[in-house]
């Protein structure tokens, strides 16, 4: 941004802090506003201090009104700023809340605004024209906002905040009930999780921003999200492995399409994150390849035929048009088996 930009940014920070202190009648509210302002300063290439982020997270330990103030101030600052530094720090603070915030902060974040939905963070048109670097950084900010929006959307699908350390109990409970889920619900979960990986793959390649401390901080969090997402997907694909013999034609088609989407992400993700040639990520790609082959063997048709059939038949979930066989299906092959009416007649 240059020396002049840094000076202007510091002046704006001091003015905002002074304004917050003067206008807030409530001492607690003033302190919370100042906490957010300090964590989202105009200083370029400087990530928020851990002490400032910890103070934001601490708001969730108090009354619900404190958490509401923090989320409201953070969102307002994000929506009003034209500074790339302030915008990316605000998004980073939201990401930290998603990962490390407690239930109260998550609750306030999930209902702001009440409508939610597409362009939830309202940054699809963000531009910082103050320099070539900030212009390039604006591309990252637009992507980062979309990525966080996708996390919130996928979290609603699976029923708990993805990547949150405070939701570990809910995550474990979710894993326990996976075997009892219907195939359509499992496919819905996998679709939401793949959406996260696909959004990661869309992260911009900005050569001039290499070494930027803010972006390194962001990608460190995104990398942790990636490995957690892989774990969530592996659990659900392994459940489908137990159900191969009782999958309907439509479920098989949807599953193979989902696995194909996963494979399409492999090269890009491999270039972004170091996996040291072993571990959970390799397990995922081996499982994906194995499942595609096994679905073809069990159902007696290949992927190409299934994809073509998908275009012809569409999904029974949306149109209720396809019924390859009349059958009674149970959630998991481990607990029940399938009686196919067509087989019994034969």
PDB file of C-alpha atoms in Angstrom, residues 16-310:
ATOM      1  CA  UNK A  16     -12.565   4.517  14.765  1.00  0.00           C
ATOM      2  CA  UNK A  17     -11.315   3.571  18.223  1.00  0.00           C
ATOM      3  CA  UNK A  18     -11.908   7.107  19.521  1.00  0.00           C
ATOM      4  CA  UNK A  19     -15.394   7.214  17.999  1.00  0.00           C
ATOM      5  CA  UNK A  20     -16.320   3.844  19.512  1.00  0.00           C
ATOM      6  CA  UNK A  21     -15.146   4.950  22.947  1.00  0.00           C
ATOM      7  CA  UNK A  22     -17.102   8.222  22.803  1.00  0.00           C
ATOM      8  CA  UNK A  23     -20.386   6.963  21.353  1.00  0.00           C
ATOM      9  CA  UNK A  24     -20.855   3.824  23.437  1.00  0.00           C
ATOM     10  CA  UNK A  25     -22.646   4.637  26.683  1.00  0.00           C
ATOM     11  CA  UNK A  26     -22.297   1.102  27.929  1.00  0.00           C
ATOM     12  CA  UNK A  27     -18.742   0.354  29.069  1.00  0.00           C
ATOM     13  CA  UNK A  28     -19.001  -3.338  28.168  1.00  0.00           C
ATOM     14  CA  UNK A  29     -20.289  -2.589  24.677  1.00  0.00           C
ATOM     15  CA  UNK A  30     -17.494  -0.047  24.150  1.00  0.00           C
ATOM     16  CA  UNK A  31     -14.896  -2.606  25.194  1.00  0.00           C
ATOM     17  CA  UNK A  32     -16.309  -5.186  22.757  1.00  0.00           C
ATOM     18  CA  UNK A  33     -16.314  -2.682  19.902  1.00  0.00           C
ATOM     19  CA  UNK A  34     -12.711  -1.773  20.635  1.00  0.00           C
ATOM     20  CA  UNK A  35     -11.781  -5.459  20.674  1.00  0.00           C
ATOM     21  CA  UNK A  36     -13.140  -5.944  17.151  1.00  0.00           C
ATOM     22  CA  UNK A  37     -11.523  -2.739  15.866  1.00  0.00           C
ATOM     23  CA  UNK A  38      -8.105  -3.758  17.194  1.00  0.00           C
ATOM     24  CA  UNK A  39      -8.383  -7.224  15.617  1.00  0.00           C
ATOM     25  CA  UNK A  40      -9.309  -5.744  12.220  1.00  0.00           C
ATOM     26  CA  UNK A  41      -6.877  -2.860  11.879  1.00  0.00           C
ATOM     27  CA  UNK A  42      -5.729  -1.296   8.604  1.00  0.00           C
ATOM     28  CA  UNK A  43      -2.170  -2.583   8.991  1.00  0.00           C
ATOM     29  CA  UNK A  44      -1.380  -4.441   5.780  1.00  0.00           C
ATOM     30  CA  UNK A  45       0.253  -7.883   5.831  1.00  0.00           C
ATOM     31  CA  UNK A  46      -0.137  -8.179   9.611  1.00  0.00           C
ATOM     32  CA  UNK A  47      -2.481 -10.915  10.906  1.00  0.00           C
ATOM     33  CA  UNK A  48      -4.669 -10.131  13.935  1.00  0.00           C
ATOM     34  CA  UNK A  49      -2.852 -10.612  17.228  1.00  0.00           C
ATOM     35  CA  UNK A  50      -3.791 -13.784  19.089  1.00  0.00           C
ATOM     36  CA  UNK A  51      -4.700 -11.711  22.156  1.00  0.00           C
ATOM     37  CA  UNK A  52      -7.249  -9.744  20.124  1.00  0.00           C
ATOM     38  CA  UNK A  53      -8.772 -12.909  18.651  1.00  0.00           C
ATOM     39  CA  UNK A  54      -8.896 -14.458  22.134  1.00  0.00           C
ATOM     40  CA  UNK A  55     -10.779 -11.393  23.374  1.00  0.00           C
ATOM     41  CA  UNK A  56     -13.338 -11.818  20.578  1.00  0.00           C
ATOM     42  CA  UNK A  57     -13.787 -15.502  21.466  1.00  0.00           C
ATOM     43  CA  UNK A  58     -14.131 -14.596  25.140  1.00  0.00           C
ATOM     44  CA  UNK A  59     -17.338 -12.704  24.301  1.00  0.00           C
ATOM     45  CA  UNK A  60     -18.993 -16.076  23.891  1.00  0.00           C
ATOM     46  CA  UNK A  61     -18.270 -16.903  27.525  1.00  0.00           C
ATOM     47  CA  UNK A  62     -20.409 -14.033  28.784  1.00  0.00           C
ATOM     48  CA  UNK A  63     -24.062 -13.104  28.261  1.00  0.00           C
ATOM     49  CA  UNK A  64     -25.624 -13.683  24.860  1.00  0.00           C
ATOM     50  CA  UNK A  65     -25.831  -9.912  24.323  1.00  0.00           C
ATOM     51  CA  UNK A  66     -22.019  -9.714  24.359  1.00  0.00           C
ATOM     52  CA  UNK A  67     -21.749 -12.322  21.594  1.00  0.00           C
ATOM     53  CA  UNK A  68     -24.443 -10.488  19.625  1.00  0.00           C
ATOM     54  CA  UNK A  69     -22.521  -7.208  19.870  1.00  0.00           C
ATOM     55  CA  UNK A  70     -19.267  -8.794  18.675  1.00  0.00           C
ATOM     56  CA  UNK A  71     -20.905 -10.457  15.655  1.00  0.00           C
ATOM     57  CA  UNK A  72     -22.857  -7.297  14.801  1.00  0.00           C
ATOM     58  CA  UNK A  73     -19.794  -5.026  15.000  1.00  0.00           C
ATOM     59  CA  UNK A  74     -17.685  -7.506  13.018  1.00  0.00           C
ATOM     60  CA  UNK A  75     -20.293  -7.828  10.276  1.00  0.00           C
ATOM     61  CA  UNK A  76     -20.887  -4.084  10.043  1.00  0.00           C
ATOM     62  CA  UNK A  77     -17.166  -3.443   9.769  1.00  0.00           C
ATOM     63  CA  UNK A  78     -16.870  -6.083   7.078  1.00  0.00           C
ATOM     64  CA  UNK A  79     -19.751  -4.703   5.038  1.00  0.00           C
ATOM     65  CA  UNK A  80     -18.747  -1.036   5.278  1.00  0.00           C
ATOM     66  CA  UNK A  81     -15.001  -1.190   4.704  1.00  0.00           C
ATOM     67  CA  UNK A  82     -13.274  -0.520   1.399  1.00  0.00           C
ATOM     68  CA  UNK A  83      -9.899  -1.607   2.826  1.00  0.00           C
ATOM     69  CA  UNK A  84      -8.598  -5.013   1.756  1.00  0.00           C
ATOM     70  CA  UNK A  85      -6.661  -5.343   5.030  1.00  0.00           C
ATOM     71  CA  UNK A  86      -9.744  -4.730   7.174  1.00  0.00           C
ATOM     72  CA  UNK A  87     -11.896  -7.012   5.014  1.00  0.00           C
ATOM     73  CA  UNK A  88      -9.565 -10.014   5.091  1.00  0.00           C
ATOM     74  CA  UNK A  89      -8.910  -9.605   8.836  1.00  0.00           C
ATOM     75  CA  UNK A  90     -12.661  -9.475   9.468  1.00  0.00           C
ATOM     76  CA  UNK A  91     -13.124 -12.665   7.440  1.00  0.00           C
ATOM     77  CA  UNK A  92     -10.223 -14.265   9.274  1.00  0.00           C
ATOM     78  CA  UNK A  93     -11.854 -13.368  12.601  1.00  0.00           C
ATOM     79  CA  UNK A  94     -15.110 -14.971  11.419  1.00  0.00           C
ATOM     80  CA  UNK A  95     -13.187 -18.079  10.362  1.00  0.00           C
ATOM     81  CA  UNK A  96     -11.609 -18.260  13.821  1.00  0.00           C
ATOM     82  CA  UNK A  97     -15.079 -17.957  15.377  1.00  0.00           C
ATOM     83  CA  UNK A  98     -16.273 -20.858  13.212  1.00  0.00           C
ATOM     84  CA  UNK A  99     -13.313 -22.985  14.269  1.00  0.00           C
ATOM     85  CA  UNK A 100     -12.836 -21.974  17.916  1.00  0.00           C
ATOM     86  CA  UNK A 101     -15.981 -20.142  18.986  1.00  0.00           C
ATOM     87  CA  UNK A 102     -18.495 -21.669  21.367  1.00  0.00           C
ATOM     88  CA  UNK A 103     -22.186 -22.388  20.848  1.00  0.00           C
ATOM     89  CA  UNK A 104     -23.344 -18.853  21.677  1.00  0.00           C
ATOM     90  CA  UNK A 105     -21.046 -17.243  19.096  1.00  0.00           C
ATOM     91  CA  UNK A 106     -22.004 -19.873  16.532  1.00  0.00           C
ATOM     92  CA  UNK A 107     -25.677 -19.248  17.214  1.00  0.00           C
ATOM     93  CA  UNK A 108     -25.312 -15.499  16.709  1.00  0.00           C
ATOM     94  CA  UNK A 109     -23.289 -16.016  13.541  1.00  0.00           C
ATOM     95  CA  UNK A 110     -25.807 -18.444  12.071  1.00  0.00           C
ATOM     96  CA  UNK A 111     -28.725 -16.024  12.455  1.00  0.00           C
ATOM     97  CA  UNK A 112     -26.994 -12.879  11.164  1.00  0.00           C
ATOM     98  CA  UNK A 113     -28.680 -11.862   9.011  1.00  0.00           C
ATOM     99  CA  UNK A 114     -31.784 -13.888   9.693  1.00  0.00           C
ATOM    100  CA  UNK A 115     -32.303 -14.539   5.987  1.00  0.00           C
ATOM    101  CA  UNK A 116     -28.774 -15.950   5.377  1.00  0.00           C
ATOM    102  CA  UNK A 117     -28.486 -17.380   1.878  1.00  0.00           C
ATOM    103  CA  UNK A 118     -26.378 -16.509  -1.137  1.00  0.00           C
ATOM    104  CA  UNK A 119     -23.877 -13.650  -0.817  1.00  0.00           C
ATOM    105  CA  UNK A 120     -24.397 -13.890   2.937  1.00  0.00           C
ATOM    106  CA  UNK A 121     -21.262 -11.850   3.638  1.00  0.00           C
ATOM    107  CA  UNK A 122     -22.073  -9.329   0.874  1.00  0.00           C
ATOM    108  CA  UNK A 123     -18.570  -9.203  -0.621  1.00  0.00           C
ATOM    109  CA  UNK A 124     -19.186 -10.485  -4.149  1.00  0.00           C
ATOM    110  CA  UNK A 125     -18.445  -7.007  -5.542  1.00  0.00           C
ATOM    111  CA  UNK A 126     -15.621  -6.044  -3.185  1.00  0.00           C
ATOM    112  CA  UNK A 127     -12.833  -3.970  -4.782  1.00  0.00           C
ATOM    113  CA  UNK A 128      -9.909  -2.128  -3.194  1.00  0.00           C
ATOM    114  CA  UNK A 129      -8.468   0.085  -5.936  1.00  0.00           C
ATOM    115  CA  UNK A 130      -5.820   1.805  -3.826  1.00  0.00           C
ATOM    116  CA  UNK A 131      -2.917  -0.184  -5.367  1.00  0.00           C
ATOM    117  CA  UNK A 132      -2.209  -3.125  -7.709  1.00  0.00           C
ATOM    118  CA  UNK A 133      -1.531  -5.315  -4.666  1.00  0.00           C
ATOM    119  CA  UNK A 134      -4.830  -4.472  -2.972  1.00  0.00           C
ATOM    120  CA  UNK A 135      -6.630  -4.998  -6.289  1.00  0.00           C
ATOM    121  CA  UNK A 136      -5.166  -8.503  -6.471  1.00  0.00           C
ATOM    122  CA  UNK A 137      -5.926  -9.075  -2.803  1.00  0.00           C
ATOM    123  CA  UNK A 138      -9.561  -8.184  -3.519  1.00  0.00           C
ATOM    124  CA  UNK A 139      -9.824 -11.351  -5.607  1.00  0.00           C
ATOM    125  CA  UNK A 140      -8.774 -13.348  -2.584  1.00  0.00           C
ATOM    126  CA  UNK A 141     -11.287 -11.554  -0.380  1.00  0.00           C
ATOM    127  CA  UNK A 142     -14.178 -12.334  -2.727  1.00  0.00           C
ATOM    128  CA  UNK A 143     -13.143 -15.999  -2.788  1.00  0.00           C
ATOM    129  CA  UNK A 144     -12.611 -16.165   0.987  1.00  0.00           C
ATOM    130  CA  UNK A 145     -16.090 -14.761   1.616  1.00  0.00           C
ATOM    131  CA  UNK A 146     -17.629 -17.360  -0.719  1.00  0.00           C
ATOM    132  CA  UNK A 147     -15.638 -20.083   1.021  1.00  0.00           C
ATOM    133  CA  UNK A 148     -16.900 -19.075   4.473  1.00  0.00           C
ATOM    134  CA  UNK A 149     -20.434 -18.880   3.088  1.00  0.00           C
ATOM    135  CA  UNK A 150     -20.021 -22.449   1.841  1.00  0.00           C
ATOM    136  CA  UNK A 151     -18.805 -23.611   5.259  1.00  0.00           C
ATOM    137  CA  UNK A 152     -21.921 -22.152   6.888  1.00  0.00           C
ATOM    138  CA  UNK A 153     -24.158 -23.688   4.226  1.00  0.00           C
ATOM    139  CA  UNK A 154     -22.572 -27.147   4.507  1.00  0.00           C
ATOM    140  CA  UNK A 155     -22.695 -26.927   8.304  1.00  0.00           C
ATOM    141  CA  UNK A 156     -26.454 -26.515   8.105  1.00  0.00           C
ATOM    142  CA  UNK A 157     -26.628 -29.656   5.963  1.00  0.00           C
ATOM    143  CA  UNK A 158     -24.633 -31.933   8.282  1.00  0.00           C
ATOM    144  CA  UNK A 159     -26.248 -30.481  11.402  1.00  0.00           C
ATOM    145  CA  UNK A 160     -23.238 -29.023  13.215  1.00  0.00           C
ATOM    146  CA  UNK A 161     -20.508 -26.438  12.654  1.00  0.00           C
ATOM    147  CA  UNK A 162     -17.858 -28.057  10.501  1.00  0.00           C
ATOM    148  CA  UNK A 163     -14.280 -27.672  11.769  1.00  0.00           C
ATOM    149  CA  UNK A 164     -15.370 -26.365  15.173  1.00  0.00           C
ATOM    150  CA  UNK A 165     -13.382 -27.635  18.145  1.00  0.00           C
ATOM    151  CA  UNK A 166     -16.337 -26.826  20.410  1.00  0.00           C
ATOM    152  CA  UNK A 167     -18.646 -29.059  18.343  1.00  0.00           C
ATOM    153  CA  UNK A 168     -16.549 -32.204  18.767  1.00  0.00           C
ATOM    154  CA  UNK A 169     -19.290 -33.850  20.844  1.00  0.00           C
ATOM    155  CA  UNK A 170     -21.929 -33.094  18.201  1.00  0.00           C
ATOM    156  CA  UNK A 171     -19.559 -34.401  15.529  1.00  0.00           C
ATOM    157  CA  UNK A 172     -19.023 -37.667  17.393  1.00  0.00           C
ATOM    158  CA  UNK A 173     -22.778 -38.065  17.846  1.00  0.00           C
ATOM    159  CA  UNK A 174     -23.225 -37.380  14.149  1.00  0.00           C
ATOM    160  CA  UNK A 175     -20.732 -40.120  13.300  1.00  0.00           C
ATOM    161  CA  UNK A 176     -22.599 -42.556  15.535  1.00  0.00           C
ATOM    162  CA  UNK A 177     -25.910 -42.051  13.715  1.00  0.00           C
ATOM    163  CA  UNK A 178     -24.448 -42.180  10.183  1.00  0.00           C
ATOM    164  CA  UNK A 179     -25.235 -45.893   9.938  1.00  0.00           C
ATOM    165  CA  UNK A 180     -28.911 -45.137  10.605  1.00  0.00           C
ATOM    166  CA  UNK A 181     -29.220 -42.419   7.955  1.00  0.00           C
ATOM    167  CA  UNK A 182     -31.105 -43.030   4.735  1.00  0.00           C
ATOM    168  CA  UNK A 183     -29.018 -43.120   1.577  1.00  0.00           C
ATOM    169  CA  UNK A 184     -30.512 -39.845   0.375  1.00  0.00           C
ATOM    170  CA  UNK A 185     -29.394 -38.146   3.609  1.00  0.00           C
ATOM    171  CA  UNK A 186     -25.897 -39.585   3.303  1.00  0.00           C
ATOM    172  CA  UNK A 187     -25.697 -38.354  -0.282  1.00  0.00           C
ATOM    173  CA  UNK A 188     -26.888 -34.926   0.827  1.00  0.00           C
ATOM    174  CA  UNK A 189     -24.098 -34.789   3.442  1.00  0.00           C
ATOM    175  CA  UNK A 190     -21.463 -35.891   0.935  1.00  0.00           C
ATOM    176  CA  UNK A 191     -22.683 -33.303  -1.571  1.00  0.00           C
ATOM    177  CA  UNK A 192     -22.340 -30.536   1.044  1.00  0.00           C
ATOM    178  CA  UNK A 193     -18.846 -31.667   1.996  1.00  0.00           C
ATOM    179  CA  UNK A 194     -17.698 -31.916  -1.623  1.00  0.00           C
ATOM    180  CA  UNK A 195     -18.977 -28.367  -2.124  1.00  0.00           C
ATOM    181  CA  UNK A 196     -16.424 -27.276   0.482  1.00  0.00           C
ATOM    182  CA  UNK A 197     -13.573 -29.017  -1.352  1.00  0.00           C
ATOM    183  CA  UNK A 198     -14.697 -27.594  -4.686  1.00  0.00           C
ATOM    184  CA  UNK A 199     -14.695 -24.095  -3.206  1.00  0.00           C
ATOM    185  CA  UNK A 200     -11.172 -24.637  -1.858  1.00  0.00           C
ATOM    186  CA  UNK A 201     -10.103 -25.595  -5.380  1.00  0.00           C
ATOM    187  CA  UNK A 202     -11.323 -22.212  -6.620  1.00  0.00           C
ATOM    188  CA  UNK A 203      -8.846 -20.279  -4.443  1.00  0.00           C
ATOM    189  CA  UNK A 204      -7.005 -17.727  -6.611  1.00  0.00           C
ATOM    190  CA  UNK A 205      -3.405 -18.110  -7.713  1.00  0.00           C
ATOM    191  CA  UNK A 206      -1.934 -14.698  -6.996  1.00  0.00           C
ATOM    192  CA  UNK A 207       1.772 -14.680  -7.815  1.00  0.00           C
ATOM    193  CA  UNK A 208       2.379 -11.159  -6.494  1.00  0.00           C
ATOM    194  CA  UNK A 209       0.941 -12.067  -3.072  1.00  0.00           C
ATOM    195  CA  UNK A 210       3.330 -14.917  -2.312  1.00  0.00           C
ATOM    196  CA  UNK A 211       4.690 -14.552   1.211  1.00  0.00           C
ATOM    197  CA  UNK A 212       1.794 -12.352   2.341  1.00  0.00           C
ATOM    198  CA  UNK A 213       1.437 -13.100   6.065  1.00  0.00           C
ATOM    199  CA  UNK A 214      -2.318 -12.594   6.064  1.00  0.00           C
ATOM    200  CA  UNK A 215      -2.852 -15.058   3.243  1.00  0.00           C
ATOM    201  CA  UNK A 216      -0.495 -17.573   4.826  1.00  0.00           C
ATOM    202  CA  UNK A 217      -2.622 -17.364   7.967  1.00  0.00           C
ATOM    203  CA  UNK A 218      -5.790 -17.863   5.930  1.00  0.00           C
ATOM    204  CA  UNK A 219      -4.440 -20.851   4.014  1.00  0.00           C
ATOM    205  CA  UNK A 220      -3.230 -22.414   7.250  1.00  0.00           C
ATOM    206  CA  UNK A 221      -6.835 -22.475   8.472  1.00  0.00           C
ATOM    207  CA  UNK A 222      -8.125 -23.634   5.086  1.00  0.00           C
ATOM    208  CA  UNK A 223      -5.607 -26.483   5.113  1.00  0.00           C
ATOM    209  CA  UNK A 224      -6.897 -27.664   8.485  1.00  0.00           C
ATOM    210  CA  UNK A 225     -10.443 -27.456   7.106  1.00  0.00           C
ATOM    211  CA  UNK A 226      -9.389 -29.580   4.139  1.00  0.00           C
ATOM    212  CA  UNK A 227      -8.127 -32.482   6.222  1.00  0.00           C
ATOM    213  CA  UNK A 228     -11.200 -32.391   8.469  1.00  0.00           C
ATOM    214  CA  UNK A 229     -13.461 -32.440   5.400  1.00  0.00           C
ATOM    215  CA  UNK A 230     -11.603 -35.464   4.046  1.00  0.00           C
ATOM    216  CA  UNK A 231     -12.210 -37.264   7.348  1.00  0.00           C
ATOM    217  CA  UNK A 232     -15.930 -36.443   7.222  1.00  0.00           C
ATOM    218  CA  UNK A 233     -16.202 -37.696   3.635  1.00  0.00           C
ATOM    219  CA  UNK A 234     -14.271 -40.927   4.283  1.00  0.00           C
ATOM    220  CA  UNK A 235     -16.643 -41.885   7.105  1.00  0.00           C
ATOM    221  CA  UNK A 236     -19.681 -41.465   4.858  1.00  0.00           C
ATOM    222  CA  UNK A 237     -18.202 -43.191   1.801  1.00  0.00           C
ATOM    223  CA  UNK A 238     -17.173 -46.138   3.988  1.00  0.00           C
ATOM    224  CA  UNK A 239     -20.794 -46.369   5.138  1.00  0.00           C
ATOM    225  CA  UNK A 240     -21.859 -46.644   1.501  1.00  0.00           C
ATOM    226  CA  UNK A 241     -19.327 -49.453   1.145  1.00  0.00           C
ATOM    227  CA  UNK A 242     -21.447 -51.398   3.638  1.00  0.00           C
ATOM    228  CA  UNK A 243     -24.595 -50.755   1.597  1.00  0.00           C
ATOM    229  CA  UNK A 244     -23.441 -51.694  -1.892  1.00  0.00           C
ATOM    230  CA  UNK A 245     -25.703 -54.727  -2.179  1.00  0.00           C
ATOM    231  CA  UNK A 246     -28.839 -52.747  -1.341  1.00  0.00           C
ATOM    232  CA  UNK A 247     -28.250 -49.505  -3.251  1.00  0.00           C
ATOM    233  CA  UNK A 248     -30.960 -48.510  -5.684  1.00  0.00           C
ATOM    234  CA  UNK A 249     -30.067 -47.578  -9.247  1.00  0.00           C
ATOM    235  CA  UNK A 250     -30.647 -43.888  -8.553  1.00  0.00           C
ATOM    236  CA  UNK A 251     -28.529 -43.930  -5.378  1.00  0.00           C
ATOM    237  CA  UNK A 252     -25.753 -45.695  -7.296  1.00  0.00           C
ATOM    238  CA  UNK A 253     -25.809 -43.063 -10.028  1.00  0.00           C
ATOM    239  CA  UNK A 254     -25.716 -40.210  -7.520  1.00  0.00           C
ATOM    240  CA  UNK A 255     -22.903 -41.861  -5.572  1.00  0.00           C
ATOM    241  CA  UNK A 256     -20.722 -42.347  -8.656  1.00  0.00           C
ATOM    242  CA  UNK A 257     -21.362 -38.756  -9.736  1.00  0.00           C
ATOM    243  CA  UNK A 258     -20.258 -37.581  -6.267  1.00  0.00           C
ATOM    244  CA  UNK A 259     -17.133 -39.748  -6.437  1.00  0.00           C
ATOM    245  CA  UNK A 260     -16.342 -38.322  -9.875  1.00  0.00           C
ATOM    246  CA  UNK A 261     -16.622 -34.791  -8.462  1.00  0.00           C
ATOM    247  CA  UNK A 262     -14.180 -35.794  -5.739  1.00  0.00           C
ATOM    248  CA  UNK A 263     -11.700 -37.130  -8.279  1.00  0.00           C
ATOM    249  CA  UNK A 264     -11.937 -33.884 -10.213  1.00  0.00           C
ATOM    250  CA  UNK A 265     -10.641 -32.084  -7.089  1.00  0.00           C
ATOM    251  CA  UNK A 266      -7.678 -34.404  -6.551  1.00  0.00           C
ATOM    252  CA  UNK A 267      -5.058 -32.706  -8.723  1.00  0.00           C
ATOM    253  CA  UNK A 268      -5.799 -29.168  -7.543  1.00  0.00           C
ATOM    254  CA  UNK A 269      -5.892 -30.141  -3.863  1.00  0.00           C
ATOM    255  CA  UNK A 270      -2.680 -32.119  -4.257  1.00  0.00           C
ATOM    256  CA  UNK A 271      -0.928 -29.035  -5.608  1.00  0.00           C
ATOM    257  CA  UNK A 272      -2.172 -26.889  -2.722  1.00  0.00           C
ATOM    258  CA  UNK A 273      -1.506 -29.039   0.328  1.00  0.00           C
ATOM    259  CA  UNK A 274       1.413 -31.262   1.283  1.00  0.00           C
ATOM    260  CA  UNK A 275       0.249 -34.698   2.433  1.00  0.00           C
ATOM    261  CA  UNK A 276       3.660 -36.441   2.648  1.00  0.00           C
ATOM    262  CA  UNK A 277       2.538 -39.396   0.555  1.00  0.00           C
ATOM    263  CA  UNK A 278       0.498 -41.114   3.261  1.00  0.00           C
ATOM    264  CA  UNK A 279      -2.399 -40.786   5.644  1.00  0.00           C
ATOM    265  CA  UNK A 280      -6.065 -39.999   5.438  1.00  0.00           C
ATOM    266  CA  UNK A 281      -5.946 -38.157   2.107  1.00  0.00           C
ATOM    267  CA  UNK A 282      -4.417 -41.160   0.346  1.00  0.00           C
ATOM    268  CA  UNK A 283      -7.024 -43.357   2.027  1.00  0.00           C
ATOM    269  CA  UNK A 284      -9.736 -41.166   0.521  1.00  0.00           C
ATOM    270  CA  UNK A 285      -8.451 -41.437  -3.056  1.00  0.00           C
ATOM    271  CA  UNK A 286      -7.980 -45.205  -2.720  1.00  0.00           C
ATOM    272  CA  UNK A 287     -11.502 -45.516  -1.316  1.00  0.00           C
ATOM    273  CA  UNK A 288     -12.977 -43.396  -4.102  1.00  0.00           C
ATOM    274  CA  UNK A 289     -11.334 -45.542  -6.789  1.00  0.00           C
ATOM    275  CA  UNK A 290     -12.350 -48.763  -5.036  1.00  0.00           C
ATOM    276  CA  UNK A 291     -15.953 -47.661  -4.606  1.00  0.00           C
ATOM    277  CA  UNK A 292     -16.362 -46.627  -8.244  1.00  0.00           C
ATOM    278  CA  UNK A 293     -15.178 -50.064  -9.322  1.00  0.00           C
ATOM    279  CA  UNK A 294     -17.305 -51.928  -6.793  1.00  0.00           C
ATOM    280  CA  UNK A 295     -20.486 -50.038  -7.628  1.00  0.00           C
ATOM    281  CA  UNK A 296     -19.939 -50.988 -11.264  1.00  0.00           C
ATOM    282  CA  UNK A 297     -19.351 -54.645 -10.356  1.00  0.00           C
ATOM    283  CA  UNK A 298     -22.320 -54.958  -8.011  1.00  0.00           C
ATOM    284  CA  UNK A 299     -24.761 -53.133 -10.254  1.00  0.00           C
ATOM    285  CA  UNK A 300     -23.390 -54.559 -13.492  1.00  0.00           C
ATOM    286  CA  UNK A 301     -22.817 -51.281 -15.287  1.00  0.00           C
ATOM    287  CA  UNK A 302     -19.944 -48.925 -15.790  1.00  0.00           C
ATOM    288  CA  UNK A 303     -19.534 -45.292 -14.799  1.00  0.00           C
ATOM    289  CA  UNK A 304     -20.076 -43.995 -18.340  1.00  0.00           C
ATOM    290  CA  UNK A 305     -23.382 -45.802 -18.595  1.00  0.00           C
ATOM    291  CA  UNK A 306     -24.449 -44.534 -15.189  1.00  0.00           C
ATOM    292  CA  UNK A 307     -23.652 -40.932 -16.054  1.00  0.00           C
ATOM    293  CA  UNK A 308     -25.545 -41.221 -19.324  1.00  0.00           C
ATOM    294  CA  UNK A 309     -28.442 -42.823 -17.497  1.00  0.00           C
ATOM    295  CA  UNK A 310     -28.420 -39.979 -15.017  1.00  0.00           C
TER     296      UNK A 310
END
